[in-house]
Short mmCIF file of C-alpha atoms in Angstrom, two decimals:
data_model
loop_
_atom_site.label_atom_id
_atom_site.label_comp_id
_atom_site.label_asym_id
_atom_site.label_seq_id
_atom_site.Cartn_x
_atom_site.Cartn_y
_atom_site.Cartn_z
CA MET A 1 0.00 0.00 0.00
CA LEU A 2 1.32 3.41 -0.91
CA VAL A 3 1.45 6.29 1.51
CA GLY A 4 -0.25 9.54 0.56
CA SER A 5 1.32 12.41 -1.29
CA THR A 6 2.51 15.56 0.32
CA VAL A 7 2.97 18.98 -1.18
CA SER A 8 3.93 21.73 1.20
CA PRO A 9 0.87 23.99 1.16
CA SER A 10 2.66 26.96 2.69
CA THR A 11 5.34 26.80 0.02
CA ALA A 12 2.80 26.23 -2.74
CA GLN A 13 0.78 29.28 -1.72
CA THR A 14 3.75 31.62 -1.57
CA THR A 15 5.63 30.32 -4.58
CA GLY A 16 4.92 30.95 -8.22
CA LEU A 17 6.10 28.53 -10.84
CA GLU A 18 8.17 31.10 -12.68
CA LYS A 19 11.87 31.15 -13.37
CA GLY A 20 13.71 32.30 -10.25
CA ASN A 21 11.05 31.05 -7.80
CA GLN A 22 11.49 28.20 -5.35
CA ALA A 23 9.96 24.96 -6.64
CA PRO A 24 7.23 23.67 -4.30
CA GLU A 25 8.25 20.62 -2.29
CA ILE A 26 7.02 17.24 -3.46
CA ARG A 27 7.01 14.14 -1.24
CA LEU A 28 5.66 11.07 -2.99
CA PRO A 29 6.14 7.31 -2.74
CA SER A 30 8.39 5.41 -5.11
CA VAL A 31 7.41 2.07 -6.65
CA LYS A 32 8.91 0.41 -3.56
CA GLY A 33 6.68 2.53 -1.30
CA ASP A 34 9.38 4.68 0.31
CA THR A 35 8.71 8.42 0.25
CA VAL A 36 11.17 10.46 -1.80
CA ALA A 37 11.26 14.20 -1.17
CA LEU A 38 12.29 16.56 -3.94
CA THR A 39 14.40 18.45 -1.38
CA SER A 40 16.44 15.29 -0.77
CA LEU A 41 18.06 16.02 -4.14
CA LYS A 42 19.58 19.35 -3.09
CA ASP A 43 22.91 20.36 -4.59
CA ARG A 44 22.00 18.72 -7.93
CA ILE A 45 20.38 20.01 -11.07
CA VAL A 46 16.99 18.26 -11.14
CA LEU A 47 14.47 17.79 -13.91
CA ILE A 48 11.02 17.27 -12.41
CA ASP A 49 9.34 15.27 -15.16
CA PHE A 50 5.54 14.94 -15.01
CA TRP A 51 4.36 12.10 -17.22
CA GLY A 52 2.13 9.02 -17.51
CA THR A 53 2.45 5.61 -19.14
CA TRP A 54 -0.82 6.32 -21.00
CA CYS A 55 0.62 9.51 -22.57
CA ALA A 56 2.16 8.74 -25.98
CA PRO A 57 4.38 11.87 -26.12
CA CYS A 58 5.61 11.07 -22.58
CA VAL A 59 6.50 7.52 -23.59
CA GLU A 60 8.32 8.77 -26.69
CA GLU A 61 10.32 11.24 -24.58
CA GLN A 62 11.73 8.57 -22.24
CA ALA A 63 14.58 7.63 -24.62
CA GLU A 64 15.71 11.26 -24.76
CA LEU A 65 15.51 11.55 -20.97
CA ALA A 66 17.61 8.39 -20.63
CA LYS A 67 20.27 9.96 -22.86
CA LEU A 68 20.29 13.17 -20.80
CA TYR A 69 20.49 11.18 -17.58
CA ARG A 70 23.49 9.15 -18.77
CA THR A 71 25.23 12.23 -20.16
CA TYR A 72 24.85 14.58 -17.19
CA LYS A 73 24.35 12.37 -14.12
CA HIS A 74 27.90 13.00 -12.87
CA ALA A 75 28.45 16.43 -14.45
CA HIS A 76 29.57 19.44 -12.43
CA PHE A 77 27.27 22.44 -12.57
CA THR A 78 27.56 26.01 -11.37
CA SER A 79 24.94 25.36 -8.68
CA GLY A 80 25.47 21.71 -7.85
CA ASN A 81 27.11 18.48 -8.79
CA GLY A 82 25.20 15.88 -10.73
CA PHE A 83 21.95 15.73 -12.62
CA GLU A 84 18.87 13.85 -11.48
CA ILE A 85 15.46 13.23 -12.94
CA TYR A 86 12.57 13.16 -10.49
CA GLY A 87 9.82 11.46 -12.48
CA VAL A 88 6.30 12.16 -11.23
CA SER A 89 3.87 9.72 -12.81
CA LEU A 90 0.22 10.68 -13.06
CA ASP A 91 -0.75 7.05 -13.50
CA SER A 92 -3.59 5.45 -11.56
CA LYS A 93 -2.58 1.79 -11.90
CA LYS A 94 0.55 0.72 -10.07
CA ILE A 95 1.05 -2.43 -12.16
CA SER A 96 1.07 -0.46 -15.44
CA TRP A 97 3.54 2.03 -13.99
CA GLU A 98 5.82 -0.67 -12.55
CA ASN A 99 5.79 -2.75 -15.73
CA PHE A 100 6.64 0.27 -17.87
CA LEU A 101 9.60 1.21 -15.66
CA VAL A 102 10.99 -2.34 -15.78
CA LYS A 103 10.38 -2.89 -19.49
CA ASN A 104 11.96 0.44 -20.44
CA LYS A 105 14.81 0.22 -17.91
CA ILE A 106 13.96 3.57 -16.31
CA ILE A 107 16.61 3.92 -13.60
CA TRP A 108 16.10 7.46 -12.34
CA ILE A 109 13.83 8.37 -9.43
CA GLN A 110 10.15 7.66 -10.07
CA VAL A 111 7.33 8.60 -7.71
CA SER A 112 3.53 8.61 -7.81
CA ASP A 113 0.53 8.79 -5.53
CA LEU A 114 -1.48 6.95 -8.25
CA LYS A 115 -4.20 9.60 -8.10
CA PHE A 116 -4.09 10.46 -11.81
CA TRP A 117 -5.20 14.07 -12.39
CA ARG A 118 -6.52 14.25 -8.80
CA SER A 119 -2.97 14.27 -7.44
CA PRO A 120 -2.36 17.30 -5.20
CA VAL A 121 1.01 17.65 -6.92
CA ALA A 122 -0.67 18.10 -10.31
CA LYS A 123 -2.73 20.91 -8.82
CA THR A 124 0.23 22.57 -7.09
CA TYR A 125 2.28 22.51 -10.28
CA ASN A 126 -0.75 23.55 -12.35
CA ILE A 127 -0.36 20.63 -14.74
CA GLN A 128 -2.62 21.23 -17.75
CA GLY A 129 -1.15 18.60 -20.05
CA LEU A 130 1.64 16.07 -20.34
CA PRO A 131 4.53 15.83 -20.71
CA PHE A 132 5.43 18.78 -18.49
CA ASN A 133 8.69 19.45 -16.71
CA VAL A 134 10.47 21.91 -14.46
CA LEU A 135 14.26 22.26 -14.29
CA ILE A 136 15.60 23.36 -10.90
CA ASP A 137 19.06 24.14 -9.57
CA GLY A 138 20.82 22.74 -6.50
CA LYS A 139 18.88 25.08 -4.23
CA GLY A 140 15.48 24.24 -5.71
CA ILE A 141 15.20 27.43 -7.76
CA ILE A 142 13.32 27.12 -11.04
CA LEU A 143 15.63 27.53 -14.03
CA ALA A 144 13.17 26.66 -16.80
CA LYS A 145 9.79 25.07 -17.50
CA ASN A 146 8.43 22.76 -20.13
CA LEU A 147 11.50 22.40 -22.33
CA HIS A 148 11.98 19.26 -24.39
CA GLY A 149 14.56 17.71 -26.71
CA LYS A 150 17.38 19.96 -27.88
CA GLU A 151 15.97 22.98 -26.01
CA LEU A 152 16.11 21.09 -22.72
CA GLU A 153 19.66 19.90 -23.29
CA LYS A 154 20.75 23.40 -24.30
CA GLU A 155 19.31 24.74 -21.03
CA ILE A 156 21.05 22.06 -18.96
CA ARG A 157 24.37 22.78 -20.70
CA LYS A 158 24.09 26.49 -19.76
CA TYR A 159 24.71 25.53 -16.13
CA LEU A 160 27.73 23.27 -16.68
CA ARG A 161 30.79 24.38 -14.76
CA LYS A 162 33.42 25.58 -17.20
#
């Protein structure tokens, strides 16, 4: 059984989702059931990736995300060391989610409260469609939103330590 999701309401109410703002905290269970907090990834560049196994564009994007993950996981950035993807699935069926992760060898952090569009996190992050992502720095500050493909990689590269 999965534990419930947590989004810090005080942070969510005082934080916009614009570049330069603090990203609202997310605390959701992984496939194994342990809660993983977004803030546990401090000092790393993090891509918060909102997706679902039922979303064709999300599924197509996974190969590109895998490439980014392999390329930048151990990179040194101006505001942190390493790159992490914090995948937030808006699935409602655990078995579909689990099977997809195994089949596609998704090795980065994956969390979900399995509440589909009713997830408090979807509301906090004002998710209107998928895929959607937010890139944050090592202090949780929003660097960019909803970039994909070459645009996303270009943005990540801007923060590489020279």
